[in-house]
Amino acid sequence: ICLVTYIIAPATILTSLVGLNIIFWTIHQLSRCFNVQRLKVWAQHAACWYWKIFSKVWHGHEIIGGENIPKSGPALILYYHGAIPIDYYYLVADTFLNRGRTIHSVVDKFLFKTVGSGSLLKAFDCEAGSRDSCTAALNAGHILGISPGGTYEAQLGDNMYKVMWKARNGFAQVVKDAGGSIPIIPVFTQNVREAYKSLNIGVTRPFWVWLYEKTKLPLVPIYGSFPVKLRTFIGSAILHPSGATTEEIR
């Protein structure tokens, strides 16, 4: 059974991502000769509906507090990073369909070097994200999505759900650089660590910690795609005064 779960995740999530990437890669190629903006928007809606249906069928996914996502203006979403951020895919899709907004997401730069993902990431405004580009996105009035724990939290976290931000305060500096009074929206999904798991437990854990610190690559095996109930909780926006320090924001 355990071996089967190693196959399920690639067969569902990875196949879905690669399939969608091929669609957006094709659209990008067509854009060199034709105006494909309407086709791109249609494909974005189709992709989001795919994830929406998938989330309901496989996880009975619910979003609680969706009204806390603003219909206009800048906002910073901070979310806990599961082994696979499937809940974040669902949130991006729901926000696109119900709020008419694309979340500009900060993702690990290694994803852009992974075959079968670049076109999909660009279609939904994902980037590796420097502080300057993140600040620019907020100043332009966009919603920005960041997981402070990032790949480190994804690979080395467990079902105790400990926040693993280390000493990172980049998101706080971004908020400060953008004027300080940017709504910060906390997001957490119940059971995301029960849906997908990182094999970083027991006596092997020190090895995986060492390997990640040396390579900064997601080499910890992941298994799962268990059909557990997922509930995403979107908290009320936190506002800091424009003069707040990075420590106060963090």
Short mmCIF file of C-alpha atoms in Angstrom, two decimals:
data_model
loop_
_atom_site.label_atom_id
_atom_site.label_comp_id
_atom_site.label_asym_id
_atom_site.label_seq_id
_atom_site.Cartn_x
_atom_site.Cartn_y
_atom_site.Cartn_z
CA ILE A 1 0.00 0.00 0.00
CA CYS A 2 2.83 2.39 0.87
CA LEU A 3 4.44 1.85 -2.54
CA VAL A 4 1.14 2.58 -4.26
CA THR A 5 0.91 5.96 -2.52
CA TYR A 6 4.25 6.90 -4.08
CA ILE A 7 2.64 6.36 -7.48
CA ILE A 8 -0.67 8.12 -6.80
CA ALA A 9 0.84 11.57 -6.23
CA PRO A 10 2.74 11.72 -9.55
CA ALA A 11 -0.21 10.16 -11.36
CA THR A 12 -2.62 12.84 -10.16
CA ILE A 13 -0.89 16.10 -9.29
CA LEU A 14 2.17 15.94 -11.55
CA THR A 15 0.21 14.66 -14.54
CA SER A 16 -2.34 17.45 -14.04
CA LEU A 17 0.37 20.12 -13.83
CA VAL A 18 2.24 18.86 -16.88
CA GLY A 19 -0.99 18.60 -18.88
CA LEU A 20 -1.97 22.17 -18.03
CA ASN A 21 1.56 23.36 -18.75
CA ILE A 22 1.36 21.90 -22.27
CA ILE A 23 -1.85 23.86 -22.89
CA PHE A 24 -0.32 27.16 -21.80
CA TRP A 25 2.94 26.43 -23.65
CA THR A 26 0.89 25.94 -26.82
CA ILE A 27 -0.94 29.22 -26.24
CA HIS A 28 2.39 30.97 -25.70
CA GLN A 29 3.70 29.62 -29.02
CA LEU A 30 0.54 30.77 -30.82
CA SER A 31 0.91 34.24 -29.31
CA ARG A 32 3.92 34.80 -31.54
CA CYS A 33 1.65 34.89 -34.58
CA PHE A 34 -1.86 35.56 -33.25
CA ASN A 35 -3.72 37.54 -30.63
CA VAL A 36 -4.54 34.81 -28.13
CA GLN A 37 -5.54 36.87 -25.10
CA ARG A 38 -9.13 35.60 -25.12
CA LEU A 39 -7.89 32.03 -25.54
CA LYS A 40 -5.51 32.48 -22.61
CA VAL A 41 -8.29 33.79 -20.35
CA TRP A 42 -10.53 30.88 -21.38
CA ALA A 43 -7.70 28.44 -20.59
CA GLN A 44 -7.17 30.10 -17.19
CA HIS A 45 -10.86 29.65 -16.38
CA ALA A 46 -10.75 26.03 -17.55
CA ALA A 47 -7.66 25.29 -15.44
CA CYS A 48 -9.24 26.86 -12.37
CA TRP A 49 -12.46 24.94 -12.85
CA TYR A 50 -10.41 21.75 -13.17
CA TRP A 51 -8.76 22.36 -9.79
CA LYS A 52 -12.07 23.43 -8.28
CA ILE A 53 -13.78 20.19 -9.33
CA PHE A 54 -10.74 18.12 -8.36
CA SER A 55 -10.71 19.74 -4.91
CA LYS A 56 -14.36 18.94 -4.31
CA VAL A 57 -14.25 15.36 -5.60
CA TRP A 58 -10.97 14.29 -4.00
CA HIS A 59 -10.85 16.36 -0.82
CA GLY A 60 -14.34 17.77 -0.28
CA HIS A 61 -12.47 21.06 -0.07
CA GLU A 62 -14.04 24.01 1.70
CA ILE A 63 -12.86 27.60 1.97
CA ILE A 64 -13.90 29.37 5.16
CA GLY A 65 -13.46 33.13 5.20
CA GLY A 66 -13.32 33.67 1.44
CA GLU A 67 -14.87 37.09 1.95
CA ASN A 68 -11.56 38.16 3.53
CA ILE A 69 -9.91 38.13 0.09
CA PRO A 70 -10.35 41.72 -1.15
CA LYS A 71 -12.08 42.35 -4.47
CA SER A 72 -9.64 45.16 -5.22
CA GLY A 73 -6.45 46.68 -3.90
CA PRO A 74 -3.20 45.14 -2.66
CA ALA A 75 -2.97 42.38 -0.08
CA LEU A 76 -0.37 39.89 1.12
CA ILE A 77 -1.43 36.29 1.68
CA LEU A 78 0.80 34.29 4.06
CA TYR A 79 0.18 30.54 4.03
CA TYR A 80 1.52 27.38 5.61
CA HIS A 81 3.38 25.23 3.05
CA GLY A 82 2.35 21.58 3.04
CA ALA A 83 4.48 18.82 1.54
CA ILE A 84 2.66 19.61 -1.70
CA PRO A 85 0.82 22.96 -1.62
CA ILE A 86 -2.30 21.49 -3.19
CA ASP A 87 -4.45 23.68 -0.95
CA TYR A 88 -2.76 26.76 -2.36
CA TYR A 89 -3.58 25.64 -5.91
CA TYR A 90 -7.19 25.40 -4.78
CA LEU A 91 -7.04 28.88 -3.24
CA VAL A 92 -5.58 30.42 -6.39
CA ALA A 93 -8.30 28.77 -8.48
CA ASP A 94 -11.09 29.86 -6.15
CA THR A 95 -9.83 33.45 -6.01
CA PHE A 96 -9.63 33.60 -9.80
CA LEU A 97 -13.17 32.26 -10.23
CA ASN A 98 -14.95 34.01 -7.35
CA ARG A 99 -12.97 37.21 -6.99
CA GLY A 100 -11.84 37.66 -10.57
CA ARG A 101 -8.28 38.14 -9.40
CA THR A 102 -5.01 36.36 -10.03
CA ILE A 103 -2.82 35.88 -6.97
CA HIS A 104 0.77 36.77 -7.82
CA SER A 105 2.64 33.90 -6.21
CA VAL A 106 6.24 33.70 -5.02
CA VAL A 107 7.60 30.22 -5.77
CA ASP A 108 10.96 28.53 -5.44
CA LYS A 109 13.23 29.33 -8.38
CA PHE A 110 13.97 25.63 -8.97
CA LEU A 111 10.42 25.25 -10.34
CA PHE A 112 11.29 27.38 -13.36
CA LYS A 113 14.12 24.98 -14.12
CA THR A 114 11.80 21.99 -13.92
CA VAL A 115 10.61 20.65 -17.27
CA GLY A 116 6.85 20.89 -17.63
CA SER A 117 6.02 23.81 -15.34
CA GLY A 118 7.31 27.15 -16.67
CA SER A 119 4.41 28.09 -18.96
CA LEU A 120 1.78 27.30 -16.33
CA LEU A 121 3.63 29.33 -13.70
CA LYS A 122 3.91 32.34 -15.98
CA ALA A 123 0.23 32.11 -16.97
CA PHE A 124 -0.73 32.61 -13.32
CA ASP A 125 1.86 35.29 -12.53
CA CYS A 126 4.23 33.15 -10.48
CA GLU A 127 7.82 34.26 -10.03
CA ALA A 128 10.86 33.55 -7.88
CA GLY A 129 10.27 36.99 -6.41
CA SER A 130 12.92 39.47 -5.33
CA ARG A 131 12.01 42.01 -2.67
CA ASP A 132 11.82 44.69 -5.35
CA SER A 133 9.46 42.68 -7.58
CA CYS A 134 7.24 41.76 -4.62
CA THR A 135 7.07 45.38 -3.53
CA ALA A 136 6.23 46.40 -7.10
CA ALA A 137 3.38 43.85 -7.24
CA LEU A 138 1.83 45.26 -4.06
CA ASN A 139 2.30 48.84 -5.21
CA ALA A 140 0.53 47.91 -8.45
CA GLY A 141 -2.50 46.80 -6.42
CA HIS A 142 -2.09 43.03 -6.79
CA ILE A 143 -2.61 40.22 -4.30
CA LEU A 144 0.73 38.62 -3.44
CA GLY A 145 0.97 35.07 -2.07
CA ILE A 146 4.00 34.02 -0.02
CA SER A 147 4.83 31.04 2.16
CA PRO A 148 7.57 32.30 4.50
CA GLY A 149 8.56 28.72 5.32
CA GLY A 150 8.84 27.84 1.63
CA THR A 151 10.45 24.65 0.44
CA TYR A 152 12.20 24.19 3.79
CA GLU A 153 8.83 23.96 5.54
CA ALA A 154 7.42 21.75 2.78
CA GLN A 155 10.26 19.25 2.96
CA LEU A 156 10.99 19.15 6.68
CA GLY A 157 7.61 19.92 8.25
CA ASP A 158 5.37 17.23 9.72
CA ASN A 159 1.84 16.76 11.02
CA MET A 160 2.63 18.79 14.12
CA TYR A 161 2.27 21.82 11.80
CA LYS A 162 5.10 23.78 13.38
CA VAL A 163 5.70 27.03 11.50
CA MET A 164 9.26 26.87 10.10
CA TRP A 165 10.07 30.43 9.08
CA LYS A 166 13.54 30.36 10.68
CA ALA A 167 14.83 33.95 10.75
CA ARG A 168 13.14 35.00 7.53
CA ASN A 169 11.63 38.46 7.49
CA GLY A 170 11.64 39.19 3.76
CA PHE A 171 7.85 39.43 3.57
CA ALA A 172 7.85 41.96 6.43
CA GLN A 173 10.44 44.07 4.60
CA VAL A 174 8.29 43.91 1.46
CA VAL A 175 5.26 45.19 3.38
CA LYS A 176 7.35 47.98 4.88
CA ASP A 177 8.80 48.95 1.49
CA ALA A 178 5.28 49.02 0.03
CA GLY A 179 4.15 51.56 2.58
CA GLY A 180 3.47 49.44 5.65
CA SER A 181 -0.33 49.56 5.61
CA ILE A 182 -0.80 46.52 3.38
CA PRO A 183 -3.47 44.02 4.54
CA ILE A 184 -1.78 40.77 5.63
CA ILE A 185 -4.10 37.77 5.31
CA PRO A 186 -3.14 34.54 7.14
CA VAL A 187 -4.16 31.25 5.49
CA PHE A 188 -4.02 27.73 6.90
CA THR A 189 -5.48 24.47 5.61
CA GLN A 190 -6.59 21.77 8.02
CA ASN A 191 -5.30 18.27 7.15
CA VAL A 192 -2.96 19.36 4.35
CA ARG A 193 -0.21 17.29 6.02
CA GLU A 194 -2.53 14.31 6.14
CA ALA A 195 -3.19 14.54 2.39
CA TYR A 196 0.49 14.54 1.43
CA LYS A 197 3.40 13.53 3.62
CA SER A 198 7.16 14.05 3.54
CA LEU A 199 9.20 10.96 4.42
CA ASN A 200 11.46 12.84 6.83
CA ILE A 201 10.67 10.98 10.03
CA GLY A 202 12.58 8.80 12.47
CA VAL A 203 16.27 8.09 12.23
CA THR A 204 16.42 9.39 8.64
CA ARG A 205 15.41 12.96 9.58
CA PRO A 206 18.95 14.28 10.36
CA PHE A 207 20.06 13.05 6.95
CA TRP A 208 17.25 14.88 5.13
CA VAL A 209 17.93 18.07 7.08
CA TRP A 210 21.62 17.84 6.18
CA LEU A 211 20.84 17.09 2.52
CA TYR A 212 18.47 20.03 2.19
CA GLU A 213 20.91 22.42 3.84
CA LYS A 214 23.61 21.28 1.42
CA THR A 215 21.58 21.30 -1.82
CA LYS A 216 18.52 23.53 -1.16
CA LEU A 217 16.65 21.09 -3.39
CA PRO A 218 13.39 19.22 -2.60
CA LEU A 219 14.86 15.71 -2.44
CA VAL A 220 12.79 14.36 0.48
CA PRO A 221 10.41 11.69 -0.89
CA ILE A 222 6.73 12.70 -0.83
CA TYR A 223 3.81 10.32 -0.84
CA GLY A 224 0.08 10.53 -0.39
CA SER A 225 -2.81 12.04 -2.33
CA PHE A 226 -4.98 10.61 0.44
CA PRO A 227 -8.63 11.68 0.00
CA VAL A 228 -8.93 13.45 3.35
CA LYS A 229 -11.18 16.42 4.03
CA LEU A 230 -9.44 19.76 3.52
CA ARG A 231 -10.65 23.05 4.98
CA THR A 232 -8.84 26.26 4.15
CA PHE A 233 -9.25 29.01 6.73
CA ILE A 234 -8.69 32.56 5.52
CA GLY A 235 -8.21 34.93 8.43
CA SER A 236 -9.22 38.56 8.70
CA ALA A 237 -6.70 41.03 7.34
CA ILE A 238 -4.03 42.31 9.74
CA LEU A 239 -3.13 45.96 9.25
CA HIS A 240 -0.01 47.61 10.63
CA PRO A 241 0.64 51.36 10.77
CA SER A 242 2.87 52.72 8.02
CA GLY A 243 5.67 53.30 10.52
CA ALA A 244 5.77 49.70 11.80
CA THR A 245 9.17 47.99 11.91
CA THR A 246 9.88 44.69 10.18
CA GLU A 247 9.95 42.94 13.57
CA GLU A 248 6.52 44.34 14.45
CA ILE A 249 5.13 43.23 11.09
CA ARG A 250 6.69 39.79 11.38
#
